[in-house]
C-alpha cells in the first residue's frame, strides 16, 4: 500500500510541471515582422521611412528602433487633420495581442534620419526593433528591410519628413 505522502507528491509534481510549461510559454512570446521595406532615396536625401507589419502574440509595445544606416531612428505617427498632414515622434506603439499593426506613411512608421549613405533600390537595410510585453520582458527583433523604388506604393504618399512636425 502506498503512503499518503506519495499520493500528495504526484499532484504537486504535476502542478509544478504545468507551471514550468506556462513560464516557458511566456518566455517564448514572439513578435513577428512581415513585409519590411524602406523607400529608396535620391542622392543627398537625408531621411527615409521604413514600413512593415508587426504582430505580437501577447499585448506588447514597440518601444524603439535602431539602424546602422542612419544616425537617428525614430518612430513617427502621421495624421491628417483639416486636410493637413502632420507627423510627430511617439514614445511607443501599442501592439495588441494577435492583431497585425500596419506601419505605413499614413500612420505609424520608422524614420531613418541623417542617413549614412543613399539607400538604393534593392539595398538591404538592417533595423533592430525593441518590443516590450505586458510583463515588462523586452525582445529585440532584427529586420532586414529591402529598399523599394521611390515610386513604390505604400498605401499613401511619402512626404519630406524633415519639414513636417
mmCIF file with all atom_site columns, C-alpha atoms in Angstrom:
data_model
loop_
_atom_site.group_PDB
_atom_site.id
_atom_site.type_symbol
_atom_site.label_atom_id
_atom_site.label_alt_id
_atom_site.label_comp_id
_atom_site.label_asym_id
_atom_site.label_entity_id
_atom_site.label_seq_id
_atom_site.pdbx_PDB_ins_code
_atom_site.Cartn_x
_atom_site.Cartn_y
_atom_site.Cartn_z
_atom_site.occupancy
_atom_site.B_iso_or_equiv
_atom_site.pdbx_formal_charge
_atom_site.auth_seq_id
_atom_site.auth_comp_id
_atom_site.auth_asym_id
_atom_site.auth_atom_id
_atom_site.pdbx_PDB_model_num
ATOM 1   C CA . UNK A 1 1   ? 0.000  0.000  0.000   1.00 0.00 ? 1   UNK A CA 1
ATOM 2   C CA . UNK A 1 2   ? 1.317  3.465  -0.947  1.00 0.00 ? 2   UNK A CA 1
ATOM 3   C CA . UNK A 1 3   ? 1.734  6.134  1.672   1.00 0.00 ? 3   UNK A CA 1
ATOM 4   C CA . UNK A 1 4   ? -0.358 9.295  1.750   1.00 0.00 ? 4   UNK A CA 1
ATOM 5   C CA . UNK A 1 5   ? 2.864  11.206 1.128   1.00 0.00 ? 5   UNK A CA 1
ATOM 6   C CA . UNK A 1 6   ? 3.369  9.714  -2.374  1.00 0.00 ? 6   UNK A CA 1
ATOM 7   C CA . UNK A 1 7   ? -0.254 10.495 -3.367  1.00 0.00 ? 7   UNK A CA 1
ATOM 8   C CA . UNK A 1 8   ? 0.212  14.140 -2.308  1.00 0.00 ? 8   UNK A CA 1
ATOM 9   C CA . UNK A 1 9   ? 3.503  14.402 -4.193  1.00 0.00 ? 9   UNK A CA 1
ATOM 10  C CA . UNK A 1 10  ? 2.006  13.433 -7.586  1.00 0.00 ? 10  UNK A CA 1
ATOM 11  C CA . UNK A 1 11  ? -0.427 16.377 -7.847  1.00 0.00 ? 11  UNK A CA 1
ATOM 12  C CA . UNK A 1 12  ? 2.313  18.722 -6.645  1.00 0.00 ? 12  UNK A CA 1
ATOM 13  C CA . UNK A 1 13  ? 4.755  17.440 -9.302  1.00 0.00 ? 13  UNK A CA 1
ATOM 14  C CA . UNK A 1 14  ? 2.082  17.745 -11.996 1.00 0.00 ? 14  UNK A CA 1
ATOM 15  C CA . UNK A 1 15  ? 1.276  21.308 -10.900 1.00 0.00 ? 15  UNK A CA 1
ATOM 16  C CA . UNK A 1 16  ? 4.974  22.176 -10.862 1.00 0.00 ? 16  UNK A CA 1
ATOM 17  C CA . UNK A 1 17  ? 5.460  20.758 -14.367 1.00 0.00 ? 17  UNK A CA 1
ATOM 18  C CA . UNK A 1 18  ? 2.423  22.661 -15.641 1.00 0.00 ? 18  UNK A CA 1
ATOM 19  C CA . UNK A 1 19  ? 3.721  25.887 -14.047 1.00 0.00 ? 19  UNK A CA 1
ATOM 20  C CA . UNK A 1 20  ? 7.103  25.411 -15.736 1.00 0.00 ? 20  UNK A CA 1
ATOM 21  C CA . UNK A 1 21  ? 5.392  24.956 -19.115 1.00 0.00 ? 21  UNK A CA 1
ATOM 22  C CA . UNK A 1 22  ? 3.434  28.179 -18.624 1.00 0.00 ? 22  UNK A CA 1
ATOM 23  C CA . UNK A 1 23  ? 6.602  30.083 -17.703 1.00 0.00 ? 23  UNK A CA 1
ATOM 24  C CA . UNK A 1 24  ? 8.384  28.668 -20.767 1.00 0.00 ? 24  UNK A CA 1
ATOM 25  C CA . UNK A 1 25  ? 5.455  29.678 -22.992 1.00 0.00 ? 25  UNK A CA 1
ATOM 26  C CA . UNK A 1 26  ? 5.548  33.229 -21.614 1.00 0.00 ? 26  UNK A CA 1
ATOM 27  C CA . UNK A 1 27  ? 9.310  33.431 -22.104 1.00 0.00 ? 27  UNK A CA 1
ATOM 28  C CA . UNK A 1 28  ? 8.925  32.461 -25.749 1.00 0.00 ? 28  UNK A CA 1
ATOM 29  C CA . UNK A 1 29  ? 6.390  35.215 -26.535 1.00 0.00 ? 29  UNK A CA 1
ATOM 30  C CA . UNK A 1 30  ? 7.042  36.271 -30.087 1.00 0.00 ? 30  UNK A CA 1
ATOM 31  C CA . UNK A 1 31  ? 6.620  39.345 -32.198 1.00 0.00 ? 31  UNK A CA 1
ATOM 32  C CA . UNK A 1 32  ? 6.707  38.781 -35.938 1.00 0.00 ? 32  UNK A CA 1
ATOM 33  C CA . UNK A 1 33  ? 7.593  41.406 -38.537 1.00 0.00 ? 33  UNK A CA 1
ATOM 34  C CA . UNK A 1 34  ? 6.479  40.907 -42.148 1.00 0.00 ? 34  UNK A CA 1
ATOM 35  C CA . UNK A 1 35  ? 6.830  42.879 -45.372 1.00 0.00 ? 35  UNK A CA 1
ATOM 36  C CA . UNK A 1 36  ? 9.562  45.174 -44.023 1.00 0.00 ? 36  UNK A CA 1
ATOM 37  C CA . UNK A 1 37  ? 10.803 47.688 -46.564 1.00 0.00 ? 37  UNK A CA 1
ATOM 38  C CA . UNK A 1 38  ? 12.296 51.152 -46.849 1.00 0.00 ? 38  UNK A CA 1
ATOM 39  C CA . UNK A 1 39  ? 11.785 53.720 -49.553 1.00 0.00 ? 39  UNK A CA 1
ATOM 40  C CA . UNK A 1 40  ? 14.855 54.237 -51.740 1.00 0.00 ? 40  UNK A CA 1
ATOM 41  C CA . UNK A 1 41  ? 16.303 57.748 -51.741 1.00 0.00 ? 41  UNK A CA 1
ATOM 42  C CA . UNK A 1 42  ? 17.799 60.176 -54.236 1.00 0.00 ? 42  UNK A CA 1
ATOM 43  C CA . UNK A 1 43  ? 21.386 61.407 -53.775 1.00 0.00 ? 43  UNK A CA 1
ATOM 44  C CA . UNK A 1 44  ? 21.621 63.836 -50.868 1.00 0.00 ? 44  UNK A CA 1
ATOM 45  C CA . UNK A 1 45  ? 18.216 62.945 -49.390 1.00 0.00 ? 45  UNK A CA 1
ATOM 46  C CA . UNK A 1 46  ? 18.726 62.997 -45.595 1.00 0.00 ? 46  UNK A CA 1
ATOM 47  C CA . UNK A 1 47  ? 15.928 60.680 -44.476 1.00 0.00 ? 47  UNK A CA 1
ATOM 48  C CA . UNK A 1 48  ? 13.543 57.933 -45.457 1.00 0.00 ? 48  UNK A CA 1
ATOM 49  C CA . UNK A 1 49  ? 10.797 55.840 -43.954 1.00 0.00 ? 49  UNK A CA 1
ATOM 50  C CA . UNK A 1 50  ? 10.670 52.172 -43.078 1.00 0.00 ? 50  UNK A CA 1
ATOM 51  C CA . UNK A 1 51  ? 7.375  50.338 -43.308 1.00 0.00 ? 51  UNK A CA 1
ATOM 52  C CA . UNK A 1 52  ? 6.256  46.905 -42.108 1.00 0.00 ? 52  UNK A CA 1
ATOM 53  C CA . UNK A 1 53  ? 3.551  44.898 -40.392 1.00 0.00 ? 53  UNK A CA 1
ATOM 54  C CA . UNK A 1 54  ? 4.186  43.981 -36.749 1.00 0.00 ? 54  UNK A CA 1
ATOM 55  C CA . UNK A 1 55  ? 2.209  41.252 -34.965 1.00 0.00 ? 55  UNK A CA 1
ATOM 56  C CA . UNK A 1 56  ? 2.784  40.348 -31.316 1.00 0.00 ? 56  UNK A CA 1
ATOM 57  C CA . UNK A 1 57  ? 1.291  37.207 -29.789 1.00 0.00 ? 57  UNK A CA 1
ATOM 58  C CA . UNK A 1 58  ? 0.791  38.974 -26.442 1.00 0.00 ? 58  UNK A CA 1
ATOM 59  C CA . UNK A 1 59  ? -0.156 42.572 -25.636 1.00 0.00 ? 59  UNK A CA 1
ATOM 60  C CA . UNK A 1 60  ? 3.079  44.471 -26.232 1.00 0.00 ? 60  UNK A CA 1
ATOM 61  C CA . UNK A 1 61  ? 4.557  47.831 -27.214 1.00 0.00 ? 61  UNK A CA 1
ATOM 62  C CA . UNK A 1 62  ? 7.061  48.796 -29.864 1.00 0.00 ? 62  UNK A CA 1
ATOM 63  C CA . UNK A 1 63  ? 9.439  50.985 -27.851 1.00 0.00 ? 63  UNK A CA 1
ATOM 64  C CA . UNK A 1 64  ? 12.037 51.968 -30.413 1.00 0.00 ? 64  UNK A CA 1
ATOM 65  C CA . UNK A 1 65  ? 14.257 51.153 -33.334 1.00 0.00 ? 65  UNK A CA 1
ATOM 66  C CA . UNK A 1 66  ? 17.914 51.423 -34.329 1.00 0.00 ? 66  UNK A CA 1
ATOM 67  C CA . UNK A 1 67  ? 19.795 51.066 -37.599 1.00 0.00 ? 67  UNK A CA 1
ATOM 68  C CA . UNK A 1 68  ? 23.404 51.496 -38.660 1.00 0.00 ? 68  UNK A CA 1
ATOM 69  C CA . UNK A 1 69  ? 22.007 53.101 -41.846 1.00 0.00 ? 69  UNK A CA 1
ATOM 70  C CA . UNK A 1 70  ? 21.057 56.327 -40.025 1.00 0.00 ? 70  UNK A CA 1
ATOM 71  C CA . UNK A 1 71  ? 22.380 58.493 -37.203 1.00 0.00 ? 71  UNK A CA 1
ATOM 72  C CA . UNK A 1 72  ? 18.875 58.906 -35.774 1.00 0.00 ? 72  UNK A CA 1
ATOM 73  C CA . UNK A 1 73  ? 15.997 56.411 -35.844 1.00 0.00 ? 73  UNK A CA 1
ATOM 74  C CA . UNK A 1 74  ? 12.575 57.374 -34.513 1.00 0.00 ? 74  UNK A CA 1
ATOM 75  C CA . UNK A 1 75  ? 9.034  56.046 -34.501 1.00 0.00 ? 75  UNK A CA 1
ATOM 76  C CA . UNK A 1 76  ? 6.652  58.589 -36.011 1.00 0.00 ? 76  UNK A CA 1
ATOM 77  C CA . UNK A 1 77  ? 2.915  58.892 -36.424 1.00 0.00 ? 77  UNK A CA 1
ATOM 78  C CA . UNK A 1 78  ? 1.391  60.704 -39.385 1.00 0.00 ? 78  UNK A CA 1
ATOM 79  C CA . UNK A 1 79  ? -2.126 62.040 -39.235 1.00 0.00 ? 79  UNK A CA 1
ATOM 80  C CA . UNK A 1 80  ? -4.434 64.124 -41.375 1.00 0.00 ? 80  UNK A CA 1
ATOM 81  C CA . UNK A 1 81  ? -6.340 66.990 -39.741 1.00 0.00 ? 81  UNK A CA 1
ATOM 82  C CA . UNK A 1 82  ? -8.337 69.513 -41.783 1.00 0.00 ? 82  UNK A CA 1
ATOM 83  C CA . UNK A 1 83  ? -6.619 68.362 -44.987 1.00 0.00 ? 83  UNK A CA 1
ATOM 84  C CA . UNK A 1 84  ? -3.175 68.986 -43.468 1.00 0.00 ? 84  UNK A CA 1
ATOM 85  C CA . UNK A 1 85  ? -0.772 66.072 -42.999 1.00 0.00 ? 85  UNK A CA 1
ATOM 86  C CA . UNK A 1 86  ? 1.300  66.280 -39.839 1.00 0.00 ? 86  UNK A CA 1
ATOM 87  C CA . UNK A 1 87  ? 3.825  63.988 -38.254 1.00 0.00 ? 87  UNK A CA 1
ATOM 88  C CA . UNK A 1 88  ? 5.205  63.624 -34.749 1.00 0.00 ? 88  UNK A CA 1
ATOM 89  C CA . UNK A 1 89  ? 7.566  61.338 -32.907 1.00 0.00 ? 89  UNK A CA 1
ATOM 90  C CA . UNK A 1 90  ? 5.902  58.898 -30.498 1.00 0.00 ? 90  UNK A CA 1
ATOM 91  C CA . UNK A 1 91  ? 7.311  57.112 -27.461 1.00 0.00 ? 91  UNK A CA 1
ATOM 92  C CA . UNK A 1 92  ? 5.768  53.744 -28.339 1.00 0.00 ? 92  UNK A CA 1
ATOM 93  C CA . UNK A 1 93  ? 3.215  51.915 -30.470 1.00 0.00 ? 93  UNK A CA 1
ATOM 94  C CA . UNK A 1 94  ? 0.650  49.586 -28.900 1.00 0.00 ? 94  UNK A CA 1
ATOM 95  C CA . UNK A 1 95  ? 0.748  46.043 -30.309 1.00 0.00 ? 95  UNK A CA 1
ATOM 96  C CA . UNK A 1 96  ? -2.495 44.305 -29.270 1.00 0.00 ? 96  UNK A CA 1
ATOM 97  C CA . UNK A 1 97  ? -2.171 40.514 -28.974 1.00 0.00 ? 97  UNK A CA 1
ATOM 98  C CA . UNK A 1 98  ? -2.682 38.758 -32.302 1.00 0.00 ? 98  UNK A CA 1
ATOM 99  C CA . UNK A 1 99  ? -3.622 41.927 -34.231 1.00 0.00 ? 99  UNK A CA 1
ATOM 100 C CA . UNK A 1 100 ? -1.324 42.986 -37.083 1.00 0.00 ? 100 UNK A CA 1
ATOM 101 C CA . UNK A 1 101 ? -0.258 46.632 -36.796 1.00 0.00 ? 101 UNK A CA 1
ATOM 102 C CA . UNK A 1 102 ? 0.464  48.122 -40.204 1.00 0.00 ? 102 UNK A CA 1
ATOM 103 C CA . UNK A 1 103 ? 3.240  50.685 -40.221 1.00 0.00 ? 103 UNK A CA 1
ATOM 104 C CA . UNK A 1 104 ? 2.917  52.870 -43.330 1.00 0.00 ? 104 UNK A CA 1
ATOM 105 C CA . UNK A 1 105 ? 3.307  56.528 -44.274 1.00 0.00 ? 105 UNK A CA 1
ATOM 106 C CA . UNK A 1 106 ? -0.295 57.294 -43.254 1.00 0.00 ? 106 UNK A CA 1
ATOM 107 C CA . UNK A 1 107 ? 0.099  56.056 -39.683 1.00 0.00 ? 107 UNK A CA 1
ATOM 108 C CA . UNK A 1 108 ? 2.990  54.804 -37.588 1.00 0.00 ? 108 UNK A CA 1
ATOM 109 C CA . UNK A 1 109 ? 6.324  54.244 -39.313 1.00 0.00 ? 109 UNK A CA 1
ATOM 110 C CA . UNK A 1 110 ? 10.040 54.167 -38.580 1.00 0.00 ? 110 UNK A CA 1
ATOM 111 C CA . UNK A 1 111 ? 12.020 57.197 -39.706 1.00 0.00 ? 111 UNK A CA 1
ATOM 112 C CA . UNK A 1 112 ? 15.675 56.832 -40.638 1.00 0.00 ? 112 UNK A CA 1
ATOM 113 C CA . UNK A 1 113 ? 17.131 60.341 -40.247 1.00 0.00 ? 113 UNK A CA 1
ATOM 114 C CA . UNK A 1 114 ? 20.599 61.607 -41.249 1.00 0.00 ? 114 UNK A CA 1
ATOM 115 C CA . UNK A 1 115 ? 21.282 58.631 -43.493 1.00 0.00 ? 115 UNK A CA 1
ATOM 116 C CA . UNK A 1 116 ? 24.852 57.378 -43.672 1.00 0.00 ? 116 UNK A CA 1
ATOM 117 C CA . UNK A 1 117 ? 24.537 56.994 -47.468 1.00 0.00 ? 117 UNK A CA 1
ATOM 118 C CA . UNK A 1 118 ? 21.967 56.905 -50.236 1.00 0.00 ? 118 UNK A CA 1
ATOM 119 C CA . UNK A 1 119 ? 19.518 53.994 -49.976 1.00 0.00 ? 119 UNK A CA 1
ATOM 120 C CA . UNK A 1 120 ? 19.266 52.429 -53.419 1.00 0.00 ? 120 UNK A CA 1
ATOM 121 C CA . UNK A 1 121 ? 16.559 50.142 -54.736 1.00 0.00 ? 121 UNK A CA 1
ATOM 122 C CA . UNK A 1 122 ? 17.369 46.550 -53.722 1.00 0.00 ? 122 UNK A CA 1
ATOM 123 C CA . UNK A 1 123 ? 19.594 47.506 -50.756 1.00 0.00 ? 123 UNK A CA 1
ATOM 124 C CA . UNK A 1 124 ? 19.067 45.565 -47.527 1.00 0.00 ? 124 UNK A CA 1
ATOM 125 C CA . UNK A 1 125 ? 18.711 47.937 -44.570 1.00 0.00 ? 125 UNK A CA 1
ATOM 126 C CA . UNK A 1 126 ? 19.141 46.367 -41.117 1.00 0.00 ? 126 UNK A CA 1
ATOM 127 C CA . UNK A 1 127 ? 16.744 47.620 -38.433 1.00 0.00 ? 127 UNK A CA 1
ATOM 128 C CA . UNK A 1 128 ? 16.565 46.470 -34.808 1.00 0.00 ? 128 UNK A CA 1
ATOM 129 C CA . UNK A 1 129 ? 13.174 46.866 -33.135 1.00 0.00 ? 129 UNK A CA 1
ATOM 130 C CA . UNK A 1 130 ? 12.736 46.845 -29.352 1.00 0.00 ? 130 UNK A CA 1
ATOM 131 C CA . UNK A 1 131 ? 9.435  45.365 -28.158 1.00 0.00 ? 131 UNK A CA 1
ATOM 132 C CA . UNK A 1 132 ? 8.237  45.060 -24.559 1.00 0.00 ? 132 UNK A CA 1
ATOM 133 C CA . UNK A 1 133 ? 5.423  42.738 -23.496 1.00 0.00 ? 133 UNK A CA 1
ATOM 134 C CA . UNK A 1 134 ? 2.866  43.480 -20.774 1.00 0.00 ? 134 UNK A CA 1
ATOM 135 C CA . UNK A 1 135 ? 5.043  41.687 -18.191 1.00 0.00 ? 135 UNK A CA 1
ATOM 136 C CA . UNK A 1 136 ? 7.960  44.031 -18.951 1.00 0.00 ? 136 UNK A CA 1
ATOM 137 C CA . UNK A 1 137 ? 10.078 41.494 -20.846 1.00 0.00 ? 137 UNK A CA 1
ATOM 138 C CA . UNK A 1 138 ? 11.966 43.107 -23.725 1.00 0.00 ? 138 UNK A CA 1
ATOM 139 C CA . UNK A 1 139 ? 12.733 41.491 -27.063 1.00 0.00 ? 139 UNK A CA 1
ATOM 140 C CA . UNK A 1 140 ? 14.970 42.739 -29.875 1.00 0.00 ? 140 UNK A CA 1
ATOM 141 C CA . UNK A 1 141 ? 13.838 41.854 -33.368 1.00 0.00 ? 141 UNK A CA 1
ATOM 142 C CA . UNK A 1 142 ? 16.363 42.039 -36.183 1.00 0.00 ? 142 UNK A CA 1
ATOM 143 C CA . UNK A 1 143 ? 14.781 43.011 -39.502 1.00 0.00 ? 143 UNK A CA 1
ATOM 144 C CA . UNK A 1 144 ? 16.257 43.252 -42.986 1.00 0.00 ? 144 UNK A CA 1
ATOM 145 C CA . UNK A 1 145 ? 14.176 45.796 -44.884 1.00 0.00 ? 145 UNK A CA 1
ATOM 146 C CA . UNK A 1 146 ? 14.514 45.798 -48.673 1.00 0.00 ? 146 UNK A CA 1
ATOM 147 C CA . UNK A 1 147 ? 14.717 49.192 -50.360 1.00 0.00 ? 147 UNK A CA 1
ATOM 148 C CA . UNK A 1 148 ? 11.930 49.693 -52.899 1.00 0.00 ? 148 UNK A CA 1
ATOM 149 C CA . UNK A 1 149 ? 11.765 52.241 -55.701 1.00 0.00 ? 149 UNK A CA 1
ATOM 150 C CA . UNK A 1 150 ? 10.764 55.821 -54.950 1.00 0.00 ? 150 UNK A CA 1
ATOM 151 C CA . UNK A 1 151 ? 7.538  55.158 -56.829 1.00 0.00 ? 151 UNK A CA 1
ATOM 152 C CA . UNK A 1 152 ? 6.643  52.009 -54.848 1.00 0.00 ? 152 UNK A CA 1
ATOM 153 C CA . UNK A 1 153 ? 3.114  52.271 -53.454 1.00 0.00 ? 153 UNK A CA 1
ATOM 154 C CA . UNK A 1 154 ? 2.697  52.058 -49.698 1.00 0.00 ? 154 UNK A CA 1
ATOM 155 C CA . UNK A 1 155 ? -0.967 52.979 -49.313 1.00 0.00 ? 155 UNK A CA 1
ATOM 156 C CA . UNK A 1 156 ? -0.120 56.684 -49.235 1.00 0.00 ? 156 UNK A CA 1
ATOM 157 C CA . UNK A 1 157 ? 2.266  59.347 -50.321 1.00 0.00 ? 157 UNK A CA 1
ATOM 158 C CA . UNK A 1 158 ? 5.649  59.751 -48.666 1.00 0.00 ? 158 UNK A CA 1
ATOM 159 C CA . UNK A 1 159 ? 6.324  63.314 -47.594 1.00 0.00 ? 159 UNK A CA 1
ATOM 160 C CA . UNK A 1 160 ? 9.525  65.188 -46.767 1.00 0.00 ? 160 UNK A CA 1
ATOM 161 C CA . UNK A 1 161 ? 9.730  64.426 -43.032 1.00 0.00 ? 161 UNK A CA 1
ATOM 162 C CA . UNK A 1 162 ? 12.465 66.973 -42.414 1.00 0.00 ? 162 UNK A CA 1
ATOM 163 C CA . UNK A 1 163 ? 9.883  69.776 -42.863 1.00 0.00 ? 163 UNK A CA 1
ATOM 164 C CA . UNK A 1 164 ? 6.838  68.235 -41.159 1.00 0.00 ? 164 UNK A CA 1
ATOM 165 C CA . UNK A 1 165 ? 6.062  68.472 -37.449 1.00 0.00 ? 165 UNK A CA 1
#
